[in-house]
């Protein structure tokens, strides 16, 4: 396949995903959650080029040189492509850098780096997107991420979490939730990388220096090894496709069981408990989000 044929088929796959799952409309005010990586940069590029009302939203997690480099890349990319960039500083919002907050929390719990980071990122993205009047948040999650997460939820028996996955995240709707969607849901990591390289996007291909999730790393290696030894390149795709077939019934089941959405007694953000996960973690670090 020529480079230009590859680009066309890749772009068609993303557009087909958006249409098939009705992820976005031209009336949506979209914020692309930009990390400075290839996936979210590709999404910001494509949505802007296709005429969607899309801006970028980046959280400065203050993970030293890593965050500085990622931020410089996102700023350069957005300026070159005429995309409005909204920045959020974790220190202003939550009272400390990701590294500081995490080290305080891990002195009291066994939660891993990516779990803590994920909780804070989702909280910040939702709050900021709502404040900016957005109707959708786009993330760069791809098929490899989703296949790994499906397997991790199986291994841990965390089905309520699995029910909140899929191309449109979340089981509950609420006026305070901005819907998160994943247009790269059916795109493989290696194809997105190839696309980003062809487009010469200024992005960071190294993994985050704090990503120490052993389970995810092992599952990733296991799936790659399986694809090699069974000479079946469709293993990840099959996991994701089987999962999306089960998803509607899983959602139905776990939706009815959940107690619905409440608002956190401390910060007012939507949560299924009295106090949200972010506030609970921040307390351990002697901080507060109210
Ligand atoms: P990760 O949780 O690092 O695997 O990233 C998954 C997705 O979350 C990325 O594709 C982005 O859309 C979003 N994301 C990650 N880090 C940031 C960040 N610092 N600022 C905004 N969005 C982010
Ligand atoms: Zn809260």
Short mmCIF file of C-alpha atoms and ligand atoms in Angstrom, two decimals:
data_model
loop_
_atom_site.label_atom_id
_atom_site.label_comp_id
_atom_site.label_asym_id
_atom_site.label_seq_id
_atom_site.Cartn_x
_atom_site.Cartn_y
_atom_site.Cartn_z
CA UNK A 1 0.00 0.00 0.00
CA UNK A 2 1.33 3.47 -0.84
CA UNK A 3 1.63 6.07 1.91
CA UNK A 4 -1.22 8.07 0.49
CA UNK A 5 -3.48 4.98 0.23
CA UNK A 6 -2.62 4.14 3.85
CA UNK A 7 -3.49 7.68 5.00
CA UNK A 8 -6.82 7.54 3.17
CA UNK A 9 -7.82 4.16 4.59
CA UNK A 10 -6.74 5.19 8.10
CA UNK A 11 -8.77 8.41 7.93
CA UNK A 12 -11.78 6.50 6.57
CA UNK A 13 -11.65 4.11 9.51
CA UNK A 14 -11.73 7.01 12.01
CA UNK A 15 -14.59 8.75 10.19
CA UNK A 16 -16.54 5.48 9.91
CA UNK A 17 -16.16 4.96 13.68
CA UNK A 18 -17.46 8.48 14.37
CA UNK A 19 -20.47 7.88 12.10
CA UNK A 20 -21.24 4.27 13.07
CA UNK A 21 -21.32 5.04 16.79
CA UNK A 22 -22.64 8.62 16.38
CA UNK A 23 -19.70 9.89 18.44
CA UNK A 24 -19.71 13.49 17.28
CA UNK A 25 -21.81 15.96 15.33
CA UNK A 26 -20.95 19.27 13.70
CA UNK A 27 -23.06 20.95 16.41
CA UNK A 28 -20.84 19.62 19.21
CA UNK A 29 -18.32 21.85 20.94
CA UNK A 30 -15.44 19.42 21.18
CA UNK A 31 -12.40 19.42 23.42
CA UNK A 32 -9.64 17.03 22.40
CA UNK A 33 -7.78 15.90 25.52
CA UNK A 34 -4.23 16.38 24.27
CA UNK A 35 -1.34 14.67 26.03
CA UNK A 36 1.37 15.44 23.46
CA UNK A 37 1.30 11.83 22.26
CA UNK A 38 0.58 10.52 18.74
CA UNK A 39 -3.04 9.44 19.41
CA UNK A 40 -4.56 12.64 20.76
CA UNK A 41 -2.50 14.77 18.34
CA UNK A 42 -3.87 12.74 15.43
CA UNK A 43 -7.41 13.30 16.72
CA UNK A 44 -6.98 17.06 17.11
CA UNK A 45 -5.52 17.22 13.59
CA UNK A 46 -8.30 15.20 11.94
CA UNK A 47 -11.26 16.84 13.70
CA UNK A 48 -9.95 20.30 12.93
CA UNK A 49 -9.33 19.35 9.29
CA UNK A 50 -12.81 17.86 8.94
CA UNK A 51 -14.41 21.11 10.11
CA UNK A 52 -15.57 20.06 13.57
CA UNK A 53 -15.73 22.76 16.27
CA UNK A 54 -12.72 21.34 18.11
CA UNK A 55 -10.23 22.88 20.54
CA UNK A 56 -7.41 21.23 22.49
CA UNK A 57 -7.36 20.82 26.27
CA UNK A 58 -4.11 19.88 27.95
CA UNK A 59 -3.42 19.23 31.62
CA UNK A 60 0.06 20.17 32.76
CA UNK A 61 0.65 17.27 35.14
CA UNK A 62 4.02 18.74 36.16
CA UNK A 63 5.95 15.52 35.66
CA UNK A 64 9.27 17.35 35.21
CA UNK A 65 10.98 17.29 31.81
CA UNK A 66 8.33 14.93 30.43
CA UNK A 67 5.52 17.44 30.92
CA UNK A 68 7.63 20.35 29.65
CA UNK A 69 8.49 18.51 26.43
CA UNK A 70 4.89 17.33 25.88
CA UNK A 71 3.57 20.83 26.50
CA UNK A 72 6.05 22.37 24.05
CA UNK A 73 4.98 19.81 21.43
CA UNK A 74 1.26 20.48 21.90
CA UNK A 75 1.81 24.26 21.77
CA UNK A 76 3.84 23.92 18.56
CA UNK A 77 1.31 21.58 16.95
CA UNK A 78 -1.71 23.75 17.85
CA UNK A 79 -0.03 26.96 16.68
CA UNK A 80 0.99 25.37 13.36
CA UNK A 81 -2.54 24.05 12.74
CA UNK A 82 -4.58 27.02 14.03
CA UNK A 83 -6.14 25.02 16.88
CA UNK A 84 -7.09 26.85 20.09
CA UNK A 85 -5.27 25.38 23.07
CA UNK A 86 -6.69 25.45 26.62
CA UNK A 87 -4.22 24.68 29.39
CA UNK A 88 -4.95 23.48 32.92
CA UNK A 89 -2.28 23.33 35.60
CA UNK A 90 -2.68 20.48 38.10
CA UNK A 91 -0.90 22.56 40.74
CA UNK A 92 -3.46 25.38 40.49
CA UNK A 93 -6.39 22.97 40.51
CA UNK A 94 -5.34 20.29 42.98
CA UNK A 95 -2.59 21.95 45.00
CA UNK A 96 0.44 19.97 43.86
CA UNK A 97 2.25 18.26 41.00
CA UNK A 98 1.19 14.74 39.99
CA UNK A 99 4.48 13.44 41.39
CA UNK A 100 3.98 15.17 44.75
CA UNK A 101 0.32 14.19 45.17
CA UNK A 102 1.07 10.62 44.15
CA UNK A 103 3.92 10.17 46.57
CA UNK A 104 1.73 11.41 49.47
CA UNK A 105 -1.12 9.09 48.45
CA UNK A 106 1.12 6.07 47.98
CA UNK A 107 2.43 6.48 51.51
CA UNK A 108 -1.13 5.57 52.56
CA UNK A 109 -2.50 3.22 49.86
CA UNK A 110 -1.25 0.64 47.38
CA UNK A 111 -2.82 2.30 44.30
CA UNK A 112 -0.49 2.31 41.30
CA UNK A 113 0.71 5.41 39.46
CA UNK A 114 -1.62 5.08 36.46
CA UNK A 115 -4.72 4.56 38.62
CA UNK A 116 -4.09 7.74 40.63
CA UNK A 117 -3.18 9.73 37.50
CA UNK A 118 -6.30 8.44 35.71
CA UNK A 119 -8.63 9.53 38.54
CA UNK A 120 -7.20 13.07 38.60
CA UNK A 121 -7.11 13.39 34.80
CA UNK A 122 -10.75 12.34 34.35
CA UNK A 123 -11.87 14.72 37.13
CA UNK A 124 -9.91 17.66 35.66
CA UNK A 125 -10.96 16.98 32.06
CA UNK A 126 -14.64 16.75 32.95
CA UNK A 127 -14.63 19.86 35.15
CA UNK A 128 -12.68 22.00 32.69
CA UNK A 129 -14.61 20.79 29.65
CA UNK A 130 -17.89 21.65 31.40
CA UNK A 131 -16.60 25.09 32.42
CA UNK A 132 -15.57 25.72 28.80
CA UNK A 133 -19.08 24.79 27.62
CA UNK A 134 -17.99 21.65 25.75
CA UNK A 135 -20.50 18.99 24.76
CA UNK A 136 -17.93 16.25 24.05
CA UNK A 137 -14.45 15.27 25.18
CA UNK A 138 -12.37 13.29 22.69
CA UNK A 139 -9.56 11.10 23.99
CA UNK A 140 -6.86 9.28 22.04
CA UNK A 141 -7.63 5.80 23.41
CA UNK A 142 -6.99 3.20 20.70
CA UNK A 143 -7.75 -0.47 20.02
CA UNK A 144 -4.61 -1.73 21.78
CA UNK A 145 -5.54 0.26 24.93
CA UNK A 146 -9.08 -1.10 24.85
CA UNK A 147 -8.08 -4.75 24.24
CA UNK A 148 -5.64 -4.53 27.17
CA UNK A 149 -8.27 -2.96 29.43
CA UNK A 150 -10.89 -5.60 28.54
CA UNK A 151 -8.42 -8.36 29.50
CA UNK A 152 -7.37 -6.53 32.69
CA UNK A 153 -11.01 -6.22 33.77
CA UNK A 154 -11.50 -9.95 33.13
CA UNK A 155 -8.41 -10.87 35.13
CA UNK A 156 -9.49 -8.63 38.01
CA UNK A 157 -13.21 -9.42 37.69
CA UNK A 158 -14.05 -5.72 37.61
CA UNK A 159 -17.11 -5.87 35.38
CA UNK A 160 -18.64 -2.61 36.56
CA UNK A 161 -15.53 -0.90 35.20
CA UNK A 162 -15.74 -2.89 31.96
CA UNK A 163 -19.33 -1.71 31.51
CA UNK A 164 -18.13 1.91 31.41
CA UNK A 165 -15.78 1.26 28.48
CA UNK A 166 -16.59 1.25 24.75
CA UNK A 167 -16.35 3.98 22.07
CA UNK A 168 -18.60 6.17 24.24
CA UNK A 169 -17.38 6.00 27.85
CA UNK A 170 -19.63 5.78 30.92
CA UNK A 171 -22.84 4.05 31.92
CA UNK A 172 -24.60 7.03 33.47
CA UNK A 173 -25.77 10.28 31.95
CA UNK A 174 -25.86 13.47 33.97
CA UNK A 175 -25.90 17.18 33.18
CA UNK A 176 -22.55 17.57 34.93
CA UNK A 177 -20.88 14.83 32.86
CA UNK A 178 -19.35 15.78 29.53
CA UNK A 179 -19.50 12.67 27.32
CA UNK A 180 -16.09 11.17 26.54
CA UNK A 181 -15.67 9.51 23.12
CA UNK A 182 -12.89 7.52 21.45
CA UNK A 183 -12.79 7.87 17.64
CA UNK A 184 -9.56 5.78 17.46
CA UNK A 185 -11.40 2.83 19.02
CA UNK A 186 -10.80 0.53 16.02
CA UNK A 187 -7.31 1.82 15.14
CA UNK A 188 -4.20 -0.14 16.06
CA UNK A 189 -1.34 1.49 17.90
CA UNK A 190 1.11 0.72 15.08
CA UNK A 191 -1.16 2.27 12.43
CA UNK A 192 -1.61 5.48 14.44
CA UNK A 193 2.15 5.64 14.89
CA UNK A 194 2.68 5.18 11.15
CA UNK A 195 0.13 7.93 10.41
CA UNK A 196 1.70 10.35 12.91
CA UNK A 197 5.15 9.67 11.47
CA UNK A 198 3.97 10.25 7.91
CA UNK A 199 2.39 13.53 9.02
CA UNK A 200 5.56 14.43 10.94
CA UNK A 201 3.59 15.48 14.02
CA UNK A 202 5.79 16.88 16.81
CA UNK A 203 4.99 14.15 19.32
CA UNK A 204 6.57 12.11 22.08
CA UNK A 205 6.76 8.39 21.24
CA UNK A 206 8.34 7.40 24.56
CA UNK A 207 5.94 6.03 27.19
CA UNK A 208 5.19 8.21 30.21
CA UNK A 209 8.10 7.81 32.68
CA UNK A 210 5.61 7.14 35.50
CA UNK A 211 3.65 4.35 33.77
CA UNK A 212 4.50 1.48 36.05
CA UNK A 213 1.25 -0.47 35.75
CA UNK A 214 2.63 -4.03 35.82
CA UNK A 215 -0.69 -5.64 34.90
CA UNK A 216 -1.08 -3.53 31.75
CA UNK A 217 2.53 -4.10 30.72
CA UNK A 218 2.18 -7.87 31.12
CA UNK A 219 -1.15 -8.02 29.30
CA UNK A 220 0.30 -5.98 26.43
CA UNK A 221 3.28 -8.31 26.13
CA UNK A 222 1.02 -11.35 26.36
CA UNK A 223 -1.25 -10.16 23.53
CA UNK A 224 1.70 -9.25 21.31
CA UNK A 225 3.28 -12.64 21.97
CA UNK A 226 -0.01 -14.43 21.22
CA UNK A 227 -0.37 -12.59 17.93
CA UNK A 228 3.14 -13.68 16.98
CA UNK A 229 3.02 -17.31 18.07
CA UNK A 230 -0.47 -18.00 16.69
CA UNK A 231 0.24 -15.94 13.55
CA UNK A 232 -3.13 -14.29 14.16
CA UNK A 233 -2.89 -10.51 13.76
CA UNK A 234 -6.56 -10.11 14.67
CA UNK A 235 -6.37 -11.04 18.34
CA UNK A 236 -6.75 -7.50 19.70
CA UNK A 237 -9.41 -6.66 17.15
CA UNK A 238 -11.35 -9.81 18.06
CA UNK A 239 -11.21 -8.98 21.78
CA UNK A 240 -12.55 -5.48 21.16
CA UNK A 241 -15.21 -6.57 18.66
CA UNK A 242 -16.50 -9.35 20.94
CA UNK A 243 -16.53 -6.91 23.83
CA UNK A 244 -18.57 -4.29 21.96
CA UNK A 245 -21.18 -6.97 21.16
CA UNK A 246 -21.57 -7.71 24.89
CA UNK A 247 -21.43 -4.09 25.98
CA UNK A 248 -25.12 -3.09 25.57
CA UNK A 249 -26.33 -5.93 27.83
CA UNK A 250 -23.54 -5.28 30.36
CA UNK A 251 -24.50 -1.60 30.48
CA UNK A 252 -28.14 -2.40 31.01
CA UNK A 253 -27.32 -4.74 33.88
CA UNK A 254 -24.91 -2.46 35.73
CA UNK A 255 -26.94 0.67 35.13
CA UNK A 256 -29.90 -0.76 36.98
CA UNK A 257 -27.72 -1.91 39.84
CA UNK A 258 -25.96 1.43 40.36
CA UNK A 259 -27.48 3.97 42.70
CA UNK A 260 -27.32 6.66 40.02
CA UNK A 261 -25.33 9.86 40.02
CA UNK A 262 -24.86 12.02 43.09
CA UNK A 263 -22.78 15.15 43.52
CA UNK A 264 -19.67 14.99 45.69
CA UNK A 265 -20.35 16.52 49.12
CA UNK A 266 -16.99 18.24 48.94
CA UNK A 267 -16.30 19.41 45.37
CA UNK A 268 -19.76 19.04 43.78
CA UNK A 269 -18.52 16.94 40.88
CA UNK A 270 -20.59 13.96 39.71
CA UNK A 271 -19.84 10.65 41.43
CA UNK A 272 -21.60 7.42 42.42
CA UNK A 273 -20.66 7.85 46.09
CA UNK A 274 -21.05 10.54 48.75
CA UNK A 275 -17.52 11.77 48.13
CA UNK A 276 -15.72 11.45 44.80
CA UNK A 277 -12.53 9.47 44.26
CA UNK A 278 -10.52 12.65 43.63
CA UNK A 279 -11.52 14.20 46.96
CA UNK A 280 -10.76 10.96 48.80
CA UNK A 281 -7.28 10.81 47.28
CA UNK A 282 -6.62 14.51 47.81
CA UNK A 283 -7.46 14.17 51.50
CA UNK A 284 -4.68 11.59 51.83
CA UNK A 285 -2.31 14.19 50.39
CA UNK A 286 -3.59 16.89 52.78
CA UNK A 287 -5.19 18.79 49.89
CA UNK A 288 -8.74 19.65 48.90
CA UNK A 289 -10.53 20.40 45.62
CA UNK A 290 -13.37 22.52 47.04
P1 LIG B 1 -3.24 7.75 29.05
O1 LIG B 1 -4.17 7.77 30.21
O2 LIG B 1 -1.93 8.41 29.31
O3 LIG B 1 -3.13 6.42 28.38
O4 LIG B 1 -3.91 8.68 27.95
C1 LIG B 1 -5.15 8.37 27.39
C2 LIG B 1 -5.75 9.62 26.80
O5 LIG B 1 -5.99 10.58 27.84
C3 LIG B 1 -4.86 10.35 25.80
O6 LIG B 1 -4.99 9.82 24.51
C4 LIG B 1 -5.38 11.74 25.89
O7 LIG B 1 -6.54 11.92 25.11
C5 LIG B 1 -5.75 11.88 27.35
N1 LIG B 1 -4.64 12.49 28.15
C6 LIG B 1 -3.58 11.86 28.69
N2 LIG B 1 -2.76 12.74 29.32
C7 LIG B 1 -3.32 13.96 29.17
C8 LIG B 1 -2.97 15.29 29.57
N3 LIG B 1 -1.86 15.54 30.28
N4 LIG B 1 -3.79 16.31 29.21
C9 LIG B 1 -4.92 16.08 28.51
N5 LIG B 1 -5.30 14.86 28.10
C10 LIG B 1 -4.53 13.81 28.42
ZN1 LIG B 2 -15.13 15.55 45.12
#
